[in-house]
Coordinates of C-alpha atoms in Angstrom, one line a residue:
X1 CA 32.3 -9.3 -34.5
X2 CA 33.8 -11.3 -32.2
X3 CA 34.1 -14.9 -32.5
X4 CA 34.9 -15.8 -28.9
X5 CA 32.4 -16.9 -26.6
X6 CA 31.5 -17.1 -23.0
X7 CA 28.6 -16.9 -20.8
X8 CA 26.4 -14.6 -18.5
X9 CA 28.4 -14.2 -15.3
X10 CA 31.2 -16.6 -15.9
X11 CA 32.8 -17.5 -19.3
X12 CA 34.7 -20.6 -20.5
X13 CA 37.0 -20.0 -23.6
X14 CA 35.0 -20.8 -26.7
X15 CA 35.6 -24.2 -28.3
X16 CA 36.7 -24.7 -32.1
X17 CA 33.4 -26.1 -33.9
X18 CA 35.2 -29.0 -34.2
X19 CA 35.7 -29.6 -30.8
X20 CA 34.1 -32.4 -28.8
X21 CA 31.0 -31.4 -27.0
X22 CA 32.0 -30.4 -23.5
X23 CA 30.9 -31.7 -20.5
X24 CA 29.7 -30.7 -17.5
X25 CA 33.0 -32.1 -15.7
X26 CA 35.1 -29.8 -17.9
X27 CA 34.7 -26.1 -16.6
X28 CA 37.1 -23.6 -16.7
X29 CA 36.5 -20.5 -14.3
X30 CA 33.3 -18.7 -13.8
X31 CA 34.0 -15.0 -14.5
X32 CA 32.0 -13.1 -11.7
X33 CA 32.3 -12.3 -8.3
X34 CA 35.8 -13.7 -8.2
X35 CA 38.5 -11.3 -6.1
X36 CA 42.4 -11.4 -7.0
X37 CA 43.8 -13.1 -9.7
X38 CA 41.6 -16.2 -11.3
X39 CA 42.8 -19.9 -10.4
X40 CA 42.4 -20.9 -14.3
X41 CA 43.4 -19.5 -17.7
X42 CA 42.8 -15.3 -18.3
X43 CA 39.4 -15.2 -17.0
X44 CA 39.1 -11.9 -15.0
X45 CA 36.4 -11.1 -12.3
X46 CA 33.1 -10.0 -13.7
X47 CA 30.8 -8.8 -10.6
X48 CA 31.9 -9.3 -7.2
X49 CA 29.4 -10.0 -4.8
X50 CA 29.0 -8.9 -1.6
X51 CA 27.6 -10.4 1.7
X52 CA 23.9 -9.3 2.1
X53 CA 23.0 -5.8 4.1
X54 CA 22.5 -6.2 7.6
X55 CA 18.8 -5.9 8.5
X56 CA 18.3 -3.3 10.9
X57 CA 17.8 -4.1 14.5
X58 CA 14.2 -5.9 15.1
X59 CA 13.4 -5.6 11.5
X60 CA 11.0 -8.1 10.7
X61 CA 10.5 -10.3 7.4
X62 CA 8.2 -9.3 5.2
X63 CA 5.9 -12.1 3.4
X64 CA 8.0 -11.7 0.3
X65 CA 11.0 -12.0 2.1
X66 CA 10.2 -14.7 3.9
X67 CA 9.3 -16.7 0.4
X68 CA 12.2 -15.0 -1.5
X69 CA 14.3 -16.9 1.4
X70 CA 12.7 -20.6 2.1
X71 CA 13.8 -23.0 0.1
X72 CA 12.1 -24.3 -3.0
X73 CA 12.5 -26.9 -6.2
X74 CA 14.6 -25.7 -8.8
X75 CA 14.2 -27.2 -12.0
X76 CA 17.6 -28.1 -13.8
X77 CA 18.8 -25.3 -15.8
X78 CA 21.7 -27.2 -18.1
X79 CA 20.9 -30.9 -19.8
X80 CA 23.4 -33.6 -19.5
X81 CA 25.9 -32.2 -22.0
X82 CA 25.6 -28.8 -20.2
X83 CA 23.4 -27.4 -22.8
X84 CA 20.4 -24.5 -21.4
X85 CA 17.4 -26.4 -20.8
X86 CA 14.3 -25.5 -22.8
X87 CA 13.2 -23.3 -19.3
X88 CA 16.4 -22.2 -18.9
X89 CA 16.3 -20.6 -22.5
X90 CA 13.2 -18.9 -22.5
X91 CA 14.4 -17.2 -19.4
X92 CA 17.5 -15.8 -20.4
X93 CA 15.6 -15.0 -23.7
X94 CA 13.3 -12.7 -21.4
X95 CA 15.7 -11.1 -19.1
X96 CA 17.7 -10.5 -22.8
X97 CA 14.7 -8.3 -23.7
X98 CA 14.2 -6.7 -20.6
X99 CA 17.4 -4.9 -20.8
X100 CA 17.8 -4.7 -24.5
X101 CA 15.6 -1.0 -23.8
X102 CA 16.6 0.1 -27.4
X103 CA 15.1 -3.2 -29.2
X104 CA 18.3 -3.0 -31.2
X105 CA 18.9 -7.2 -30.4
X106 CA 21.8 -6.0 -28.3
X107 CA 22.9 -5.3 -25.1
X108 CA 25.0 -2.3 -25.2
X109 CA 27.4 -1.3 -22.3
X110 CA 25.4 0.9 -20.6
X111 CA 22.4 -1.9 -21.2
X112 CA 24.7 -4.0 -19.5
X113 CA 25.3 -2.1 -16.3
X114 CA 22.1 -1.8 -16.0
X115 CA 21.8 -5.4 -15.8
X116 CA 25.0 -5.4 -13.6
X117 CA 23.1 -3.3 -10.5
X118 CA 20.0 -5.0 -11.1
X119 CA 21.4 -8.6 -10.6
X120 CA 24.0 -7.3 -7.5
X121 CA 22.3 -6.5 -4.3
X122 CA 24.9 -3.5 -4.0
X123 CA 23.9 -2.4 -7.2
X124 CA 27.4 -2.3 -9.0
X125 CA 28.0 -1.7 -12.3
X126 CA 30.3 -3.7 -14.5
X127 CA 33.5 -2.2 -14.4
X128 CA 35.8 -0.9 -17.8
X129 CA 38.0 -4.1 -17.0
X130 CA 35.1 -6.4 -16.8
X131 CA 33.5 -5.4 -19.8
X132 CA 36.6 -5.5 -22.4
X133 CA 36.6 -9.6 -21.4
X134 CA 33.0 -10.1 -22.1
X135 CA 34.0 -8.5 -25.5
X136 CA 36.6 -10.8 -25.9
X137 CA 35.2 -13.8 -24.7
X138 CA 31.4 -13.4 -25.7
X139 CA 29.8 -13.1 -29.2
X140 CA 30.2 -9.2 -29.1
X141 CA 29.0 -7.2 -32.6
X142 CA 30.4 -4.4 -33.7
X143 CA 28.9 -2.2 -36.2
X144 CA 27.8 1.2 -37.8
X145 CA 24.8 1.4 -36.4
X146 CA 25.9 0.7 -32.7
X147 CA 27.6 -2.9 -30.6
X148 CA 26.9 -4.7 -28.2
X149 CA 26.3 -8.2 -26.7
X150 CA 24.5 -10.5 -29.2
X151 CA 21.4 -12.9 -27.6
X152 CA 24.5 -15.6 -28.6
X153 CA 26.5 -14.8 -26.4
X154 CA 24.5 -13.5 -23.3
X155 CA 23.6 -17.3 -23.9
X156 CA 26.7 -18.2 -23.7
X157 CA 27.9 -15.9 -20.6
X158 CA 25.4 -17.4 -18.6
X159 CA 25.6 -21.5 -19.9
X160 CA 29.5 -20.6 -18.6
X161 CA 28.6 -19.0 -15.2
X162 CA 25.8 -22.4 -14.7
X163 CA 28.3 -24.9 -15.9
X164 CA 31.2 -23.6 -13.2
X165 CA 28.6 -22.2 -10.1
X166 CA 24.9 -23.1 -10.7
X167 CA 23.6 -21.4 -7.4
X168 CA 25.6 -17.9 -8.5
X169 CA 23.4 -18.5 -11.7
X170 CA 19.9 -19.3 -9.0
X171 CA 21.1 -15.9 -7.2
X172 CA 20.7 -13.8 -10.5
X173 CA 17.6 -15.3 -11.6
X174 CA 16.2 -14.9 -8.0
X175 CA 17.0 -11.5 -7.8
X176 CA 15.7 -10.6 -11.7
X177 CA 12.2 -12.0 -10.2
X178 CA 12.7 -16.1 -11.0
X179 CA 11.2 -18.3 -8.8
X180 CA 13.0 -22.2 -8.5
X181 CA 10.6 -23.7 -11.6
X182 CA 12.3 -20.5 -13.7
X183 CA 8.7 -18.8 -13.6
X184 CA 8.2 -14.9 -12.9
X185 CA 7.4 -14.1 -9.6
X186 CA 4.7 -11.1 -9.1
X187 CA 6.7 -8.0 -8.1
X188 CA 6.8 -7.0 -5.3
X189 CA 4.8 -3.6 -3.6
X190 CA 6.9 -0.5 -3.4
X191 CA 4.0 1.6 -2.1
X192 CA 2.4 1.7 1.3
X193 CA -0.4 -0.4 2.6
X194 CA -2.9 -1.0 4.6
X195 CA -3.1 1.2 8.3
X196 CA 0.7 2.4 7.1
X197 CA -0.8 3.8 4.1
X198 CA -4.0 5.4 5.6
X199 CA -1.3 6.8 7.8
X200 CA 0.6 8.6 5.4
X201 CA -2.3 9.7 4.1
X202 CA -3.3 11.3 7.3
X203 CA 0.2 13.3 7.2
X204 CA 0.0 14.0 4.1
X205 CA -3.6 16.3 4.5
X206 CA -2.7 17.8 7.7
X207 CA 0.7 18.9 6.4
X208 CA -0.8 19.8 3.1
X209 CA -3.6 21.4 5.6
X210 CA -0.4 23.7 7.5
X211 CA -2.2 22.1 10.5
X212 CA 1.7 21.4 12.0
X213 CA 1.0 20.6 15.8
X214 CA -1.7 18.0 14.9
X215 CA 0.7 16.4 12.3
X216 CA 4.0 16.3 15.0
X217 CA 1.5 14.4 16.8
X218 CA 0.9 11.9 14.6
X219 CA 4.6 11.7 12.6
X220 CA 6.8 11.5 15.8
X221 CA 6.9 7.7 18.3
X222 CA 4.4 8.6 21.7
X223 CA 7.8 8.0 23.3
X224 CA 9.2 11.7 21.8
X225 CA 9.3 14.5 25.0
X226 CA 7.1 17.8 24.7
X227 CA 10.2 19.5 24.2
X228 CA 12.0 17.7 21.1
X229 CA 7.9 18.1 19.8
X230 CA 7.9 21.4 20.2
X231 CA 11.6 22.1 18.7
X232 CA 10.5 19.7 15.3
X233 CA 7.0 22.1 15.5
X234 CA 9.1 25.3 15.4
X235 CA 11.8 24.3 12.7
X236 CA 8.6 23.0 10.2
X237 CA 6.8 26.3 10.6
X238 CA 9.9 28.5 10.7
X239 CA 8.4 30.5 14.3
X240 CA 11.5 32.2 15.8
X241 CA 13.7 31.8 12.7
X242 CA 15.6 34.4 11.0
X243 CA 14.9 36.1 8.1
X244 CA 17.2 33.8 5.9
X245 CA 16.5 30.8 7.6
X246 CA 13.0 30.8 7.2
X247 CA 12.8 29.5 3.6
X248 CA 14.9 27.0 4.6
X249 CA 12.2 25.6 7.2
X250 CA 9.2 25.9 4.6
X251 CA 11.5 24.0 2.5
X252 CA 12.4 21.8 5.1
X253 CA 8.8 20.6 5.5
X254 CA 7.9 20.6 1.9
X255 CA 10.7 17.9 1.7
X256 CA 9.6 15.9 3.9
X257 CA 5.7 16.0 2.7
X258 CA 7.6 14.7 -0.4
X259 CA 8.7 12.2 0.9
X260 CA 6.4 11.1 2.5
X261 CA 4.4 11.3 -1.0
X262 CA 6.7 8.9 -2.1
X263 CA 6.0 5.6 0.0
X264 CA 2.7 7.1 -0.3
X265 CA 2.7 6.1 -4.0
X266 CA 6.0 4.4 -4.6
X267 CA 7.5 7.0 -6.8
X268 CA 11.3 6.3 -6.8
X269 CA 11.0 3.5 -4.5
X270 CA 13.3 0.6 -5.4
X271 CA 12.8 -1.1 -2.4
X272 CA 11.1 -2.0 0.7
X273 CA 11.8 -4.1 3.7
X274 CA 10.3 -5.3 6.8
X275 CA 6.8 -5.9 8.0
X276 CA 3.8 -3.5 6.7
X277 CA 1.4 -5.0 9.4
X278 CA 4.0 -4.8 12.4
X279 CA 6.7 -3.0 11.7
X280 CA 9.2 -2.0 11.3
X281 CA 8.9 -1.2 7.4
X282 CA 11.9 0.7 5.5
X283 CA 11.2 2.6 1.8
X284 CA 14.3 3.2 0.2
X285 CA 13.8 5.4 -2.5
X286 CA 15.8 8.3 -4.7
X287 CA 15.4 11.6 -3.4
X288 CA 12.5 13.4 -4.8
X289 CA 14.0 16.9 -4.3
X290 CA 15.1 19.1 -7.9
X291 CA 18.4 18.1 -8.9
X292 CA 19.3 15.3 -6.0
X293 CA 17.5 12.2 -7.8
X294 CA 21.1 10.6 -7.4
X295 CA 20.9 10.6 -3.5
X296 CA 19.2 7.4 -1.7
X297 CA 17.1 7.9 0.7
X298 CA 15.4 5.5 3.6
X299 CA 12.5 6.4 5.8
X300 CA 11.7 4.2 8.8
X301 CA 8.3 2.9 10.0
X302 CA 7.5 1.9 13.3
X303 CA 4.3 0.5 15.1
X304 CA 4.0 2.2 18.6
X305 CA 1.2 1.9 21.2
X306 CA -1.0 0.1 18.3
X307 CA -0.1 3.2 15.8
X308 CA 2.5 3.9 12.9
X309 CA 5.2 6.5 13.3
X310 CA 8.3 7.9 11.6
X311 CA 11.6 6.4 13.8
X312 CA 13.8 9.0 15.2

């Protein structure tokens, strides 16, 4: 195994044990979400970070949101000789476990990208680069029975990232479902509720029902002409299509009841955003269609006239 060491994000060069304790004044250069060559030593980018999606036009804050966003007290995370704070500890010990899937007290690479597009808003994945350096400058393990990151040295990697940018350090442990005192926030929905879910169960029966016209009524914004209505009525019930089309059309609306199933019960969602009260609300979730569980997909909410609707 490895002797070198480094920490979650970022990663200092390990010490000889008979080096001084370092302090917090004496931090080389974080590892992650650095672009073009590093300012200090070999350290190489780990994650790059990217600015925040745009919200869509009039898209409101949910409640989470909202408290994901306002400030609030964070506890310290490193003592004054830049060790983790008791807290700080028992966190990364958690998160170390929730990606350890095997139990095997490693983090393997594909463990580790999984952490990687959970702790990055655009869901990237460590790249080949990225992950030879935390093998060379984390306790990494190799062995028979498999290798990987030890608890060591994901202690390390992130004691590194905290010592050179703590509020990189406060995005990650946001993100993984911290709140500022380093305690677990309650997840978040990623199903429907309230009137937007009774809604969806409305579409659901009447397309379920093949009762088409009454559910274009209630899918499409009161702003949507007769004609447009009565084109989306005739491509879901395949009326006027040809023979090799028509399949297509059934399938076309089965889809979409699918999907609709889906913020219905939050199978495959992985997020949500906006206001379920107001609108508008977006469920991003993987395709539920055979074989296409790679492709994202988004729906939009709005409230119209006092009612939900699909946008578009």
């Amino acid at each position: 195994s490895s002797s070198s060491t480094r920490s979650c994000a970022r990663s200092p060069r390990a010490r000889p044990p008979s080096a001084p304790p370092r302090r917090c004044s004496r931090v080389l250069l974080p590892l992650s979400r650095q672009l073009g060559p590093p300012a200090m030593g070999k350290v190489g980018a780990l994650r790059k970070k990217y600015g925040k999606p745009k919200k869509s036009a009039g898209a409101k804050e949910s409640k989470e949101e909202k408290e994901e966003r306002a400030p609030s007290p964070q506890i310290e995370l490193l003592d004054d000789v830049c060790e983790c704070t008791p807290a700080f500890k028992r966190a990364l010990v958690e998160l170390f476990a929730r990606f350890d899937v095997d139990g095997d007290k490693l983090l393997s690479e594909a463990e580790l990208k999984a952490f990687s597009r959970a702790a990055n808003e655009d869901e990237r994945e460590f790249a080949e680069e990225e992950m030879m350096e935390i093998k060379d400058f984390f306790d990494w393990k190799e062995g028979p029975a498999g290798a990987g990151l030890t608890l060591r040295g994901w202690m390390q990697m992130y004691m590194t990232q905290t010592q050179a940018r703590e509020e990189e350090t406060w995005e990650d442990l946001h993100r993984l479902g911290y709140n500022g005192r380093l305690e677990l926030r309650p997840a978040p929905s990623t199903k429907a509720e309230g009137e937007l879910r009774a809604k969806l169960e409305e579409l659901l029966a009447l397309g379920e029902a093949g009762k088409l016209k009454e559910f274009v009524d209630a899918f499409v914004a009161p702003d949507v002409d007769q004609e447009d209505r009565d084109a989306f009525l005739e491509t879901l019930s395949g009326k006027g299509a040809e023979e090799d089309t028509l399949a297509d059309d059934v399938g076309q609306l089965q889809g979409l009841l699918a999907e609709l199933r889906c913020c219905l019960t939050g199978d495959g969602v992985f997020k949500v955003e906006g206001d379920q009260e107001e609108g508008p609300a977006t469920f991003h979730f993987r395709s539920p269609a055979p074989g296409m569980h790679h492709i994202d997909r988004e729906v939009v909410f709005l409230k119209e006239e006092g009612r939900w609707c699909a946008e578009g």
